[in-house]
PDB file of C-alpha atoms in Angstrom:
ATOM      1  CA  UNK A   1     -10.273 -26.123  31.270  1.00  0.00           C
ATOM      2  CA  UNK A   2     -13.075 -28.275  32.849  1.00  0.00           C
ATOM      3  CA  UNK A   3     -13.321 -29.952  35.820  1.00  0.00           C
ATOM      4  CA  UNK A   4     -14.534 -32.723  33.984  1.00  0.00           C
ATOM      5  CA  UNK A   5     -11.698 -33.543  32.234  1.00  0.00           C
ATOM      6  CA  UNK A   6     -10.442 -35.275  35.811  1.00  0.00           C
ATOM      7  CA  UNK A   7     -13.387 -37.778  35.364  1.00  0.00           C
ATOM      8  CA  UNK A   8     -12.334 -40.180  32.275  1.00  0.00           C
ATOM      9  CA  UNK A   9      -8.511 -40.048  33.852  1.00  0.00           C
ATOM     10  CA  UNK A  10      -9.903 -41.182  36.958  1.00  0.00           C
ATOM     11  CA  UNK A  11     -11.446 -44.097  35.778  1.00  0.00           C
ATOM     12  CA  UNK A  12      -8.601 -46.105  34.696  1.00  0.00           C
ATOM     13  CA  UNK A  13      -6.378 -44.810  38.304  1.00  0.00           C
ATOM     14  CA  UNK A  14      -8.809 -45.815  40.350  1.00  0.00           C
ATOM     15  CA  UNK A  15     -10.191 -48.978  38.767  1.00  0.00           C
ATOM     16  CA  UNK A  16      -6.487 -50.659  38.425  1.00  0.00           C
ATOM     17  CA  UNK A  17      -5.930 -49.310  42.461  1.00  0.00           C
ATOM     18  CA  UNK A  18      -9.195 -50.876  43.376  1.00  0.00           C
ATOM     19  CA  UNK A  19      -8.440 -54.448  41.383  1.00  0.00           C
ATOM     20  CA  UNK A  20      -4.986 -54.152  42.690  1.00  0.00           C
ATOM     21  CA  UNK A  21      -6.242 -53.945  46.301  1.00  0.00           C
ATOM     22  CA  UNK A  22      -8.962 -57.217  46.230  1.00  0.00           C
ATOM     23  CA  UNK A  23      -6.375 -58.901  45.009  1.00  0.00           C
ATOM     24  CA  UNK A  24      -4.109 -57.922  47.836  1.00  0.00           C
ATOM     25  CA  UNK A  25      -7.191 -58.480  49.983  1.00  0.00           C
ATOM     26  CA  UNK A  26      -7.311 -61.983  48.545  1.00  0.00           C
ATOM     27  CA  UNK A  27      -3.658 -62.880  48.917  1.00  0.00           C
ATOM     28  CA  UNK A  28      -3.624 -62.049  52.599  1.00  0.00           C
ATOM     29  CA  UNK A  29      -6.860 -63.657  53.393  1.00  0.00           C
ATOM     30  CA  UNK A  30      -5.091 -67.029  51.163  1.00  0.00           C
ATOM     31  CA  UNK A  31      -8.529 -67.070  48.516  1.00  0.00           C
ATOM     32  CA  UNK A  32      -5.472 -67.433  45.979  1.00  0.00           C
ATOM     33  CA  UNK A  33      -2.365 -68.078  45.613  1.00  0.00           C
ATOM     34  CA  UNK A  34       0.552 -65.432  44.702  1.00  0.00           C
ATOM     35  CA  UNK A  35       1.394 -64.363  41.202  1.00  0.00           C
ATOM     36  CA  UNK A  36       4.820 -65.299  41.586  1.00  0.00           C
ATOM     37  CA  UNK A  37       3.619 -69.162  42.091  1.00  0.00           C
ATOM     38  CA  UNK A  38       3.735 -70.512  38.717  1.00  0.00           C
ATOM     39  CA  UNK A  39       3.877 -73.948  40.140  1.00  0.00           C
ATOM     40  CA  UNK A  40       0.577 -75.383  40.781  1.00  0.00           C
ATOM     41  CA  UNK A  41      -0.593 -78.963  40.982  1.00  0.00           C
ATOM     42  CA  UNK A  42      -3.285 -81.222  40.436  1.00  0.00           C
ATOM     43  CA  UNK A  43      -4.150 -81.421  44.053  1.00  0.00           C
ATOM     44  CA  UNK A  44      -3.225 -80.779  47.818  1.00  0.00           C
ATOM     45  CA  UNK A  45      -3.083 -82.527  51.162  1.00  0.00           C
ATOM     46  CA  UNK A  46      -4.878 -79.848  52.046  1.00  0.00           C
ATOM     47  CA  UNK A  47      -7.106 -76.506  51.127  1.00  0.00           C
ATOM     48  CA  UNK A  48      -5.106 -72.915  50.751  1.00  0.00           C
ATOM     49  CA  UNK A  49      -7.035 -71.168  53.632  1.00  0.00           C
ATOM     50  CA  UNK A  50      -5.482 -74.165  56.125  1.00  0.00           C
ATOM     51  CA  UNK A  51      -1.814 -74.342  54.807  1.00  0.00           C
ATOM     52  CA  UNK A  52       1.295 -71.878  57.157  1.00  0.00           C
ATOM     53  CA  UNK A  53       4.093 -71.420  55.962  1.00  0.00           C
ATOM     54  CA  UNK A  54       6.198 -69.234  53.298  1.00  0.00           C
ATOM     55  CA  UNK A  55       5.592 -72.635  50.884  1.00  0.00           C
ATOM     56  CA  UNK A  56       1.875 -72.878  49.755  1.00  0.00           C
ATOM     57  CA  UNK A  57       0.090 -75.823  47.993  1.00  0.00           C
ATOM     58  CA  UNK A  58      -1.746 -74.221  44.901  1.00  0.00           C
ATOM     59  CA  UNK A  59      -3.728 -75.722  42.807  1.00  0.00           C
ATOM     60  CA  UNK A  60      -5.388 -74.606  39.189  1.00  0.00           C
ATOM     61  CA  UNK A  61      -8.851 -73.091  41.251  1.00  0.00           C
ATOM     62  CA  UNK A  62      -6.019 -70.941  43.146  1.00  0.00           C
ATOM     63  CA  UNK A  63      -5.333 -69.057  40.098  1.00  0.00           C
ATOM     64  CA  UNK A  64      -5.655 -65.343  40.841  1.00  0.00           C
ATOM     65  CA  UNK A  65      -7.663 -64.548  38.409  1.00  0.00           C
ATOM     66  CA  UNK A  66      -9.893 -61.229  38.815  1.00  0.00           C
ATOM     67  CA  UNK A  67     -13.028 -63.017  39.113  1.00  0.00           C
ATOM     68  CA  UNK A  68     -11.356 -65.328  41.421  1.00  0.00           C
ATOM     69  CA  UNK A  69     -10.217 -62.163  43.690  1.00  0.00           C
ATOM     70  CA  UNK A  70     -13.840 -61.196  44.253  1.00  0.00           C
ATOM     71  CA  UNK A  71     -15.387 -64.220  45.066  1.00  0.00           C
ATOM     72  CA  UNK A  72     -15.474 -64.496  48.776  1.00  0.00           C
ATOM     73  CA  UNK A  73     -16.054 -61.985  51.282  1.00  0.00           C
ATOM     74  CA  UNK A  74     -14.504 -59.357  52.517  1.00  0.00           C
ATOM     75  CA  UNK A  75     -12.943 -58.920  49.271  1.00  0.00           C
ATOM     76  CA  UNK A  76     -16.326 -59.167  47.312  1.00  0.00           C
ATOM     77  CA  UNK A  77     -17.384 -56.513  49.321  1.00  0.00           C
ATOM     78  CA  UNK A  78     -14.643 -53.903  47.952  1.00  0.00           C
ATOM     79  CA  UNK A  79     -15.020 -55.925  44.283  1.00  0.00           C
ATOM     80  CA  UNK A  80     -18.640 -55.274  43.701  1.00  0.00           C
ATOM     81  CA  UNK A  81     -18.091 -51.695  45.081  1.00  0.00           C
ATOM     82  CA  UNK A  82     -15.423 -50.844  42.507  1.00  0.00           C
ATOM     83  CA  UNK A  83     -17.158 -52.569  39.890  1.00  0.00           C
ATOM     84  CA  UNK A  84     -20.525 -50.714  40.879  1.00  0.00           C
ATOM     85  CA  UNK A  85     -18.443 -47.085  41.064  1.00  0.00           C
ATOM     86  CA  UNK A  86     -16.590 -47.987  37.938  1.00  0.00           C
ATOM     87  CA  UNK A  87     -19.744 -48.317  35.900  1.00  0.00           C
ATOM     88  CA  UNK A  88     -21.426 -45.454  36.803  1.00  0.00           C
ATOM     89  CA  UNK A  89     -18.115 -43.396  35.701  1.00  0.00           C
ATOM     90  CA  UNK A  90     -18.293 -45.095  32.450  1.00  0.00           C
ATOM     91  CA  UNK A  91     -22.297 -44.177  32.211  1.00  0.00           C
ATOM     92  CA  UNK A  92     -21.318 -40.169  33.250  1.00  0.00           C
ATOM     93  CA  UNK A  93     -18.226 -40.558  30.588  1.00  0.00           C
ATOM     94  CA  UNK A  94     -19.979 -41.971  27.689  1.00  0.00           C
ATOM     95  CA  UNK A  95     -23.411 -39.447  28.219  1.00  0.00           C
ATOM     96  CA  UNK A  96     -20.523 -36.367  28.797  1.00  0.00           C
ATOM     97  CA  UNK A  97     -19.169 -37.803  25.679  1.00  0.00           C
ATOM     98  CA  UNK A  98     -22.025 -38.119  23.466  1.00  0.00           C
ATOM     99  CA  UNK A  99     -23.599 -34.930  24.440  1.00  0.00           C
ATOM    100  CA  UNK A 100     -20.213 -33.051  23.844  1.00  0.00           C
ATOM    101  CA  UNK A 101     -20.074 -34.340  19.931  1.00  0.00           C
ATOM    102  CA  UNK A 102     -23.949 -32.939  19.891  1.00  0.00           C
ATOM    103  CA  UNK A 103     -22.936 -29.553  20.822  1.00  0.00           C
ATOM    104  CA  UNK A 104     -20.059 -29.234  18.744  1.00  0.00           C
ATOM    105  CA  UNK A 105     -21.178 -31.322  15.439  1.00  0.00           C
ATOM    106  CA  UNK A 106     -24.562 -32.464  14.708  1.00  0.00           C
ATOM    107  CA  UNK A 107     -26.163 -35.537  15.995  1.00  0.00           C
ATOM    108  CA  UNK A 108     -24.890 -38.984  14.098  1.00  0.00           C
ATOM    109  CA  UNK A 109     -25.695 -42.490  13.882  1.00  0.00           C
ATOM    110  CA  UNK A 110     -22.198 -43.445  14.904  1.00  0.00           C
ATOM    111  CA  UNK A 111     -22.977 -41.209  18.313  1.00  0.00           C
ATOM    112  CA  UNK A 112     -26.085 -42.739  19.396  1.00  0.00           C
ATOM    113  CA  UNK A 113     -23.993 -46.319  18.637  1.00  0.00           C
ATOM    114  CA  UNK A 114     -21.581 -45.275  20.924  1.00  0.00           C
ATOM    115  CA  UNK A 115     -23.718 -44.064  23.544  1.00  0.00           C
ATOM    116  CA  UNK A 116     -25.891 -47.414  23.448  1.00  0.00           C
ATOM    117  CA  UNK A 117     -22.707 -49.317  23.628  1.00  0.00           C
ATOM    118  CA  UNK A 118     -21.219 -47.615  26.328  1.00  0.00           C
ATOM    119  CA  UNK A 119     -24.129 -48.226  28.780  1.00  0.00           C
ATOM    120  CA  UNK A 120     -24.189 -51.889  27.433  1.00  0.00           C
ATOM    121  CA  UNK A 121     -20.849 -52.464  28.578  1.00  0.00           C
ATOM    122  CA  UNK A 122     -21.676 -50.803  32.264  1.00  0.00           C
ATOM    123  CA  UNK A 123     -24.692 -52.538  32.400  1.00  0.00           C
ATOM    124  CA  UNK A 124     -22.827 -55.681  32.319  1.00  0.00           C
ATOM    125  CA  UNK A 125     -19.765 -54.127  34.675  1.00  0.00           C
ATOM    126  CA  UNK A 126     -22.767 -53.926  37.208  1.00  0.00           C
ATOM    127  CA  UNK A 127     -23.488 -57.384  36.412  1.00  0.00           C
ATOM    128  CA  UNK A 128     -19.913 -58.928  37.081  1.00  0.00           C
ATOM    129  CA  UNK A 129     -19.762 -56.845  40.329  1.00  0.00           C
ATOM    130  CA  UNK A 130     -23.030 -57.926  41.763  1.00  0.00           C
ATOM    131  CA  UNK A 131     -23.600 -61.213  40.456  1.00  0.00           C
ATOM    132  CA  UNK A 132     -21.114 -63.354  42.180  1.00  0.00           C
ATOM    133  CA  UNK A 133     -21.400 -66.752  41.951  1.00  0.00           C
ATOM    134  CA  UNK A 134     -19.131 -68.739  44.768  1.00  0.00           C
ATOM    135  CA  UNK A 135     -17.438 -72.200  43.806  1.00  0.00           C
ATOM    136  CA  UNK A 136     -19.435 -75.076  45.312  1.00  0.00           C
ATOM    137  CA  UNK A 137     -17.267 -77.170  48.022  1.00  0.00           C
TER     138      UNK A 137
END
């Protein structure tokens, strides 16, 4: 058994633990509102980041969405890094993958499609995670 079976498991545990821990980073710094809020309204007295209390305000651009997470600093930071790390594990995965089928079958359209693919997709990971754009005020 290879070592390199750890990589594609990897992937998935530390992607979700890395999402999981912007938003976090989100919720305590009050760039969104809680999950468990499913009340939000069509406006506030005043923004999230001023509001105290266990009772917050939200409105519909305090949706914690994963875009949403990563939008302001410090947890843009950590977003763009997972995103970054995340896509170069998929581009290790998908080559791994693609030369593996070569060595034990012979090269095949479907193959190259998947390797082409596969870097498509963490091309534009790398693009999410490092292209931010932040909400005017």
């Amino acid at each position: 058994m290879s070592l390199w079976m750890i990589l594609p498991v990897s992937l998935p545990a530390l992607t979700i633990t890395g999402i999981w821990v912007v938003y976090a980073m989100a919720l305590y710094n009050q760039h969104v509102c809680p999950v468990d809020n499913w009340m939000y309204n069509q406006s506030c007295e005043e923004d999230l980041p001023m509001q105290r209390g266990p009772t917050l305000c939200c409105t519909l651009d305090n949706v914690p969405l994963i875009s949403k997470c990563g939008t302001l600093p410090p947890e843009s930071c950590f977003f763009s890094l997972i995103c970054s790390t995340g896509s170069f594990m998929v581009m290790v995965i998908v080559l791994l993958r693609y030369a593996h089928v070569i060595e034990k079958h012979q090269n095949c359209v479907l193959n190259t499609a998947s390797l082409s693919t596969g870097w498509i997709c963490s091309a534009g990971l790398i693009m999410v995670g490092n292209f931010q754009v932040r909400p005017l005020p």
